Amino acid sequence: MNKVILMGRLTRDPEVRYSQGDNAMAVARYTLAVDRRFNRNNDEQTADFINCVAFGRAGEFAEKYFHKGTKIAITGRIQTGSYTNKDGVKVYTTEIVVEEQEFAESKNSAGNGDGGYAPANRPAPAAAGDGFMNIPDGIDEELPFN
């Protein structure tokens, strides 16, 4: 089985080209910066920079909605290849062929620096000065405890 699931931020705007012929297809290439779960030094966060390619409608979606810094989640498969460059040196490539892609944070949370996922359709509860959520007056009888 060849299945990859990644979440990270785009390092730059996607580069989109269209194939030649009657049925031109979008080919979007972008790089995801994926944080490593653990690091060796505990000093600094390390990341892997993973090349991704999305074809067709997924490529068109990336062109229209993805921008540098956008946090996305993708699923896909690893594809390896090789070619000989102009100097005659064989170059090996590894990239993720994107099968599904989606936003991993709302627009609102993207700008506030919290770095986490916040559902777009649900506002965050307001916190009191002590860090706990405020409970509105008059709902004491609805609470399962006293």
Coordinates of N, CA, C and O in Angstrom, one line a residue:
M1 N 0.9 -1.2 0.0 CA 0.0 0.0 0.0 C 0.9 1.2 0.0 O 1.9 1.3 0.7
N2 N 0.5 2.2 -0.8 CA 1.3 3.4 -0.9 C 0.4 4.6 -0.6 O -0.4 5.1 -1.5
K3 N 0.3 5.0 0.6 CA -0.6 6.1 1.1 C 0.2 7.0 2.0 O 0.8 6.6 2.9
V4 N 0.0 8.3 1.7 CA 0.7 9.3 2.5 C -0.3 10.3 3.0 O -1.2 10.7 2.3
I5 N -0.2 10.7 4.3 CA -1.1 11.8 4.8 C -0.1 12.8 5.5 O 0.7 12.5 6.3
L6 N -0.3 14.1 5.0 CA 0.6 15.1 5.5 C -0.2 16.4 5.9 O -1.2 16.6 5.3
M7 N 0.3 17.1 6.8 CA -0.2 18.4 7.1 C 0.9 19.4 7.3 O 1.9 19.1 8.1
G8 N 0.8 20.5 6.7 CA 1.9 21.5 6.8 C 1.5 22.8 6.1 O 0.3 23.0 5.7
R9 N 2.5 23.7 6.0 CA 2.2 25.0 5.4 C 3.0 25.1 4.0 O 4.1 24.6 3.9
L10 N 2.3 25.8 3.1 CA 3.0 26.0 1.8 C 4.1 27.0 1.9 O 4.0 28.0 2.6
T11 N 5.3 26.6 1.3 CA 6.4 27.5 1.4 C 6.4 28.6 0.4 O 7.1 29.6 0.6
R12 N 5.6 28.5 -0.6 CA 5.4 29.5 -1.6 C 4.1 29.3 -2.4 O 3.5 28.2 -2.2
D13 N 3.6 30.2 -3.2 CA 2.4 30.0 -4.0 C 2.6 28.8 -4.9 O 3.7 28.6 -5.4
P14 N 1.6 28.0 -5.2 CA 1.7 26.9 -6.1 C 2.1 27.4 -7.5 O 1.7 28.5 -7.9
E15 N 2.9 26.6 -8.1 CA 3.3 26.9 -9.5 C 2.4 26.0 -10.4 O 2.5 24.8 -10.3
V16 N 1.6 26.6 -11.2 CA 0.6 25.9 -12.0 C 0.9 26.1 -13.5 O 1.2 27.2 -14.0
R17 N 0.9 25.0 -14.2 CA 1.1 24.9 -15.7 C -0.1 24.1 -16.2 O -0.7 23.3 -15.5
Y18 N -0.3 24.2 -17.5 CA -1.4 23.5 -18.1 C -0.8 22.6 -19.2 O 0.1 23.1 -20.0
S19 N -1.2 21.4 -19.3 CA -0.7 20.4 -20.3 C -1.2 20.9 -21.7 O -2.2 21.6 -21.8
Q20 N -0.5 20.4 -22.7 CA -0.8 20.8 -24.1 C -1.9 19.8 -24.6 O -2.2 18.8 -24.1
G21 N -2.6 20.3 -25.7 CA -3.6 19.4 -26.3 C -5.0 19.9 -26.2 O -5.2 21.0 -25.6
D22 N -6.0 19.1 -26.7 CA -7.4 19.5 -26.6 C -7.9 19.6 -25.2 O -8.7 20.5 -24.9
N23 N -7.6 18.7 -24.4 CA -8.0 18.6 -23.0 C -6.9 19.1 -22.1 O -6.3 18.3 -21.4
A24 N -6.7 20.4 -22.0 CA -5.6 20.9 -21.2 C -5.9 20.6 -19.7 O -7.0 20.8 -19.3
M25 N -4.9 20.1 -19.0 CA -5.1 19.7 -17.6 C -4.1 20.6 -16.7 O -3.0 20.7 -17.1
A26 N -4.6 21.1 -15.6 CA -3.8 21.8 -14.7 C -2.9 20.9 -13.9 O -3.2 19.8 -13.5
V27 N -1.6 21.3 -13.8 CA -0.6 20.6 -13.0 C 0.0 21.6 -12.0 O 0.7 22.5 -12.4
A28 N -0.4 21.5 -10.7 CA 0.1 22.4 -9.7 C 1.2 21.7 -8.9 O 1.0 20.6 -8.5
R29 N 2.3 22.4 -8.7 CA 3.4 21.9 -7.9 C 3.6 22.9 -6.7 O 3.6 24.1 -6.9
Y30 N 3.7 22.3 -5.6 CA 4.0 23.1 -4.4 C 4.8 22.3 -3.4 O 4.9 21.1 -3.5
T31 N 5.4 23.0 -2.4 CA 6.2 22.4 -1.4 C 5.5 22.7 0.0 O 5.2 23.8 0.3
L32 N 5.4 21.6 0.7 CA 4.8 21.7 2.1 C 6.0 21.6 3.1 O 6.8 20.7 3.0
A33 N 5.9 22.5 4.1 CA 6.8 22.5 5.2 C 6.1 21.7 6.3 O 5.1 22.2 6.8
V34 N 6.5 20.5 6.6 CA 5.9 19.6 7.6 C 6.7 19.5 8.8 O 7.9 19.1 8.7
D35 N 6.2 20.0 9.9 CA 7.0 20.0 11.2 C 7.2 18.5 11.6 O 6.4 17.7 11.5
R36 N 8.4 18.3 12.1 CA 8.7 17.0 12.7 C 8.1 16.9 14.1 O 8.1 17.9 14.8
R37 N 7.7 15.8 14.4 CA 7.0 15.6 15.7 C 8.0 15.8 16.9 O 7.7 16.4 17.9
F38 N 9.2 15.2 16.7 CA 10.2 15.3 17.7 C 11.5 15.8 17.0 O 11.8 15.6 15.9
N39 N 12.3 16.5 17.8 CA 13.6 16.9 17.3 C 14.7 16.5 18.3 O 14.4 16.2 19.4
R40 N 15.9 16.5 17.8 CA 17.0 15.9 18.6 C 17.5 16.9 19.6 O 17.9 16.6 20.7
N41 N 17.5 18.2 19.3 CA 18.2 19.2 20.1 C 17.2 19.9 21.1 O 17.7 20.5 22.1
N42 N 15.9 19.8 20.9 CA 14.9 20.5 21.7 C 15.1 22.0 21.7 O 14.5 22.7 22.4
D43 N 16.0 22.5 20.8 CA 16.3 23.9 20.7 C 15.3 24.5 19.7 O 14.7 25.6 20.0
E44 N 15.2 23.9 18.6 CA 14.5 24.6 17.5 C 13.6 23.6 16.8 O 13.9 22.4 16.8
Q45 N 12.5 24.0 16.2 CA 11.6 23.2 15.5 C 12.2 22.9 14.1 O 12.7 23.8 13.5
T46 N 12.2 21.6 13.7 CA 12.7 21.2 12.4 C 11.5 20.8 11.5 O 10.5 20.4 12.0
A47 N 11.7 21.0 10.3 CA 10.7 20.6 9.3 C 11.3 19.9 8.1 O 12.5 20.0 7.8
D48 N 10.4 19.1 7.5 CA 10.8 18.5 6.2 C 10.1 19.3 5.1 O 8.9 19.7 5.3
F49 N 10.7 19.5 4.0 CA 10.1 20.2 2.9 C 9.8 19.2 1.8 O 10.7 18.6 1.2
I50 N 8.5 18.9 1.6 CA 8.1 17.8 0.7 C 7.4 18.4 -0.5 O 6.5 19.2 -0.4
N51 N 7.9 17.9 -1.7 CA 7.4 18.4 -3.0 C 6.1 17.6 -3.3 O 6.0 16.4 -3.1
C52 N 5.1 18.3 -3.7 CA 3.8 17.8 -4.0 C 3.3 18.2 -5.4 O 3.7 19.3 -5.9
V53 N 2.5 17.4 -6.1 CA 2.0 17.7 -7.4 C 0.5 17.3 -7.4 O 0.2 16.2 -7.0
A54 N -0.3 18.2 -7.9 CA -1.8 17.9 -8.0 C -2.2 18.1 -9.4 O -1.8 19.1 -10.0
F55 N -3.0 17.2 -9.9 CA -3.4 17.2 -11.3 C -4.9 17.6 -11.4 O -5.7 17.3 -10.5
G56 N -5.3 18.1 -12.6 CA -6.7 18.3 -12.9 C -7.4 19.3 -12.0 O -6.8 20.4 -11.8
R57 N -8.6 19.0 -11.5 CA -9.3 19.9 -10.7 C -8.6 20.2 -9.4 O -8.7 21.3 -8.9
A58 N -7.9 19.3 -8.9 CA -7.1 19.5 -7.6 C -6.0 20.6 -7.9 O -5.8 21.5 -7.1
G59 N -5.5 20.6 -9.1 CA -4.5 21.6 -9.5 C -5.1 22.9 -9.7 O -4.6 24.0 -9.3
E60 N -6.3 23.0 -10.3 CA -7.1 24.2 -10.4 C -7.4 24.8 -9.0 O -7.3 26.0 -8.8
F61 N -7.9 23.9 -8.1 CA -8.2 24.4 -6.8 C -7.0 25.0 -6.1 O -7.1 26.0 -5.4
A62 N -5.8 24.3 -6.2 CA -4.6 24.8 -5.6 C -4.3 26.2 -6.2 O -3.9 27.1 -5.4
E63 N -4.4 26.4 -7.5 CA -4.1 27.6 -8.1 C -5.0 28.7 -7.6 O -4.5 29.9 -7.3
K64 N -6.2 28.4 -7.4 CA -7.2 29.5 -7.0 C -7.1 29.8 -5.5 O -7.3 31.0 -5.1
Y65 N -7.0 28.8 -4.6 CA -7.1 29.1 -3.2 C -5.9 29.0 -2.3 O -5.9 29.5 -1.2
F66 N -4.9 28.3 -2.8 CA -3.7 28.1 -1.9 C -2.7 29.2 -2.2 O -2.4 29.6 -3.3
H67 N -2.1 29.7 -1.1 CA -1.1 30.7 -1.1 C 0.0 30.4 -0.1 O -0.2 29.6 0.8
K68 N 1.1 31.1 -0.2 CA 2.2 30.9 0.7 C 1.7 31.0 2.1 O 1.0 32.0 2.5
G69 N 2.1 30.1 3.0 CA 1.7 30.1 4.4 C 0.4 29.4 4.7 O 0.1 29.2 5.9
T70 N -0.4 29.0 3.7 CA -1.6 28.3 4.0 C -1.4 27.0 4.6 O -0.5 26.2 4.1
K71 N -2.1 26.6 5.6 CA -2.0 25.3 6.3 C -3.0 24.4 5.6 O -4.2 24.6 5.6
I72 N -2.4 23.3 5.1 CA -3.3 22.3 4.4 C -3.0 20.9 4.8 O -1.9 20.6 5.4
A73 N -3.9 20.0 4.6 CA -3.8 18.6 4.8 C -4.0 17.9 3.5 O -4.9 18.2 2.7
I74 N -3.1 17.0 3.2 CA -3.2 16.2 1.9 C -3.1 14.8 2.1 O -2.5 14.3 3.1
T75 N -3.7 14.0 1.2 CA -3.5 12.6 1.1 C -3.1 12.3 -0.3 O -3.5 13.0 -1.2
G76 N -2.2 11.3 -0.4 CA -1.8 11.0 -1.8 C -0.8 9.7 -1.7 O -0.9 8.9 -0.8
R77 N 0.0 9.7 -2.7 CA 1.0 8.5 -2.8 C 2.3 9.1 -3.2 O 2.5 10.1 -3.8
I78 N 3.4 8.3 -2.7 CA 4.7 8.7 -3.1 C 5.0 8.2 -4.5 O 4.7 7.1 -4.8
Q79 N 5.7 9.1 -5.2 CA 6.1 8.7 -6.6 C 7.6 9.0 -6.7 O 8.0 10.2 -6.4
T80 N 8.4 8.1 -7.2 CA 9.8 8.3 -7.4 C 10.1 8.3 -8.9 O 9.3 7.7 -9.7
G81 N 11.1 8.9 -9.3 CA 11.5 9.0 -10.7 C 13.0 9.4 -10.8 O 13.6 9.7 -9.8
S82 N 13.4 9.5 -12.1 CA 14.8 10.0 -12.3 C 14.8 10.5 -13.7 O 14.0 10.2 -14.6
Y83 N 15.8 11.4 -13.9 CA 16.1 11.9 -15.3 C 17.6 12.3 -15.3 O 18.2 12.4 -14.3
T84 N 18.1 12.5 -16.5 CA 19.4 12.9 -16.7 C 19.4 14.4 -17.0 O 18.8 14.8 -18.0
N85 N 20.1 15.2 -16.2 CA 20.1 16.6 -16.4 C 21.1 17.0 -17.6 O 21.7 16.1 -18.2
K86 N 21.2 18.3 -17.9 CA 21.9 18.8 -19.0 C 23.4 18.5 -18.9 O 24.2 18.5 -19.9
D87 N 23.9 18.2 -17.7 CA 25.3 17.9 -17.5 C 25.6 16.4 -17.6 O 26.7 16.0 -17.3
G88 N 24.5 15.6 -17.8 CA 24.7 14.2 -18.0 C 24.6 13.5 -16.6 O 25.0 12.3 -16.6
V89 N 24.2 14.2 -15.6 CA 24.2 13.6 -14.2 C 22.7 13.0 -14.0 O 21.8 13.8 -14.3
K90 N 22.6 11.8 -13.5 CA 21.3 11.3 -13.2 C 20.8 11.9 -11.9 O 21.5 11.8 -10.9
V91 N 19.6 12.4 -12.0 CA 18.9 13.1 -10.8 C 17.7 12.2 -10.4 O 16.9 11.9 -11.2
Y92 N 17.6 11.9 -9.1 CA 16.5 11.1 -8.6 C 15.5 12.1 -7.9 O 15.9 13.0 -7.2
T93 N 14.2 11.8 -8.1 CA 13.2 12.7 -7.6 C 12.2 11.8 -6.7 O 12.0 10.6 -7.0
T94 N 11.6 12.5 -5.7 CA 10.6 11.9 -4.9 C 9.6 13.0 -4.7 O 9.9 14.2 -4.3
E95 N 8.3 12.7 -4.9 CA 7.2 13.7 -4.7 C 6.0 13.0 -4.3 O 5.8 11.8 -4.5
I96 N 5.0 13.7 -3.8 CA 3.7 13.2 -3.4 C 2.7 13.6 -4.5 O 2.6 14.8 -4.8
V97 N 2.1 12.6 -5.1 CA 1.0 12.9 -6.0 C -0.3 13.0 -5.2 O -0.7 12.1 -4.5
V98 N -0.8 14.2 -5.2 CA -2.0 14.5 -4.3 C -3.2 13.9 -4.9 O -3.6 14.1 -6.0
E99 N -3.9 13.2 -4.0 CA -5.3 12.7 -4.3 C -6.4 13.5 -3.7 O -7.4 13.6 -4.3
E100 N -6.1 14.0 -2.5 CA -7.1 14.8 -1.8 C -6.3 15.9 -1.1 O -5.2 15.7 -0.6
Q101 N -6.9 17.1 -1.0 CA -6.3 18.2 -0.3 C -7.4 19.1 0.3 O -8.5 19.2 -0.3
E102 N -7.1 19.7 1.4 CA -8.1 20.5 2.1 C -7.4 21.5 3.1 O -6.2 21.2 3.4
F103 N -8.1 22.5 3.4 CA -7.6 23.5 4.4 C -7.5 22.8 5.7 O -8.4 22.1 6.1
A104 N -6.5 23.2 6.5 CA -6.3 22.6 7.8 C -6.6 23.7 8.9 O -6.4 23.4 10.1
E105 N -7.0 24.9 8.5 CA -7.3 25.9 9.5 C -8.2 26.9 8.8 O -8.2 27.0 7.6
S106 N -9.0 27.6 9.6 CA -9.9 28.6 9.0 C -9.1 29.9 8.7 O -7.9 30.1 9.2
K107 N -9.7 30.7 7.9 CA -9.0 32.0 7.6 C -8.7 32.8 8.8 O -7.7 33.5 9.0
N108 N -9.7 32.8 9.7 CA -9.6 33.6 11.0 C -8.4 33.2 11.8 O -7.6 34.0 12.3
S109 N -8.2 31.9 12.0 CA -7.2 31.4 12.9 C -5.8 31.5 12.2 O -4.8 31.4 12.8
A110 N -5.8 31.6 10.8 CA -4.5 31.7 10.1 C -3.8 32.9 10.4 O -2.6 33.0 10.5
G111 N -4.5 34.0 10.7 CA -3.9 35.3 11.0 C -3.6 35.6 12.4 O -2.9 36.5 12.7
N112 N -4.2 34.8 13.3 CA -4.0 35.2 14.8 C -2.9 34.5 15.4 O -2.7 34.7 16.6
G113 N -2.1 33.7 14.7 CA -0.9 33.2 15.2 C -1.0 32.1 16.2 O -0.1 31.7 16.9
D114 N -2.2 31.5 16.4 CA -2.4 30.4 17.4 C -1.8 29.1 16.9 O -1.6 28.2 17.7
G115 N -1.6 29.0 15.6 CA -0.9 27.8 15.1 C -1.8 26.5 15.1 O -1.3 25.5 14.7
G116 N -3.0 26.6 15.6 CA -3.8 25.4 15.7 C -5.0 25.4 14.8 O -5.3 26.4 14.1
Y117 N -5.7 24.4 14.8 CA -6.9 24.2 14.0 C -8.1 24.8 14.7 O -8.3 24.5 15.9
A118 N -8.9 25.6 14.1 CA -10.2 26.1 14.6 C -11.2 25.9 13.6 O -11.1 26.4 12.5
P119 N -12.3 25.3 13.9 CA -13.4 25.1 12.9 C -13.9 26.4 12.5 O -14.1 27.4 13.3
A120 N -14.2 26.6 11.2 CA -14.6 27.9 10.6 C -16.0 28.3 11.0 O -16.3 29.5 11.1
N121 N -16.8 27.3 11.3 CA -18.2 27.7 11.6 C -18.6 27.7 13.1 O -19.7 27.9 13.4
R122 N -17.6 27.6 14.0 CA -17.9 27.6 15.4 C -17.0 28.6 16.1 O -15.8 28.4 16.1
P123 N -17.5 29.6 16.7 CA -16.7 30.6 17.4 C -16.1 30.0 18.7 O -16.7 29.1 19.3
A124 N -14.9 30.4 19.0 CA -14.3 30.0 20.2 C -15.0 30.5 21.4 O -15.4 31.7 21.4
P125 N -15.1 29.8 22.5 CA -15.8 30.3 23.7 C -14.9 31.4 24.3 O -13.7 31.3 24.3
A126 N -15.6 32.3 24.9 CA -14.8 33.4 25.6 C -14.3 32.9 26.9 O -15.0 32.2 27.6
A127 N -13.1 33.3 27.2 CA -12.5 32.9 28.5 C -12.5 34.0 29.5 O -12.4 35.2 29.1
A128 N -12.8 33.7 30.7 CA -12.7 34.6 31.8 C -11.3 34.9 32.2 O -10.4 34.3 31.6
G129 N -11.0 35.8 33.1 CA -9.6 36.1 33.5 C -8.9 35.0 34.0 O -7.7 34.9 34.0
D130 N -9.6 34.0 34.6 CA -8.9 32.8 35.1 C -8.7 31.7 34.1 O -8.1 30.6 34.5
G131 N -9.0 31.9 32.9 CA -8.8 30.9 31.8 C -9.9 30.0 31.6 O -9.9 29.2 30.7
F132 N -11.0 30.0 32.4 CA -12.1 29.2 32.2 C -13.2 29.9 31.4 O -13.3 31.1 31.4
M133 N -14.0 29.1 30.7 CA -15.1 29.6 29.9 C -16.2 30.3 30.8 O -16.5 29.7 31.9
N134 N -16.7 31.4 30.4 CA -17.8 32.0 31.1 C -19.1 31.2 30.9 O -19.4 30.9 29.8
I135 N -19.9 31.0 31.9 CA -21.2 30.3 31.8 C -22.2 31.4 31.9 O -22.3 32.1 32.9
P136 N -23.1 31.4 30.9 CA -24.2 32.5 31.0 C -25.1 32.3 32.2 O -25.3 31.1 32.7
D137 N -25.7 33.4 32.7 CA -26.6 33.3 33.8 C -27.9 32.6 33.4 O -28.3 32.6 32.3
G138 N -28.5 31.9 34.4 CA -29.8 31.3 34.2 C -29.8 29.9 33.6 O -30.8 29.3 33.3
I139 N -28.6 29.2 33.5 CA -28.6 27.8 33.0 C -28.2 26.8 34.1 O -27.8 25.7 33.8
D140 N -28.3 27.3 35.4 CA -27.8 26.4 36.4 C -28.6 25.1 36.5 O -28.0 24.0 36.8
E141 N -29.9 25.1 36.2 CA -30.6 23.9 36.2 C -30.3 22.9 35.1 O -30.6 21.7 35.1
E142 N -29.6 23.4 34.0 CA -29.3 22.5 32.9 C -27.9 21.8 33.1 O -27.6 20.8 32.4
L143 N -27.2 22.2 34.1 CA -25.9 21.6 34.4 C -26.1 20.3 35.1 O -26.9 20.1 36.0
P144 N -25.3 19.2 34.7 CA -25.5 17.9 35.3 C -24.9 17.8 36.7 O -24.9 16.7 37.3
F145 N -24.3 18.8 37.2 CA -23.7 18.8 38.5 C -23.9 20.1 39.3 O -24.2 21.1 38.6
N146 N -23.7 20.1 40.5 CA -23.8 21.4 41.3 C -22.5 21.7 42.0 O -21.7 20.9 42.3

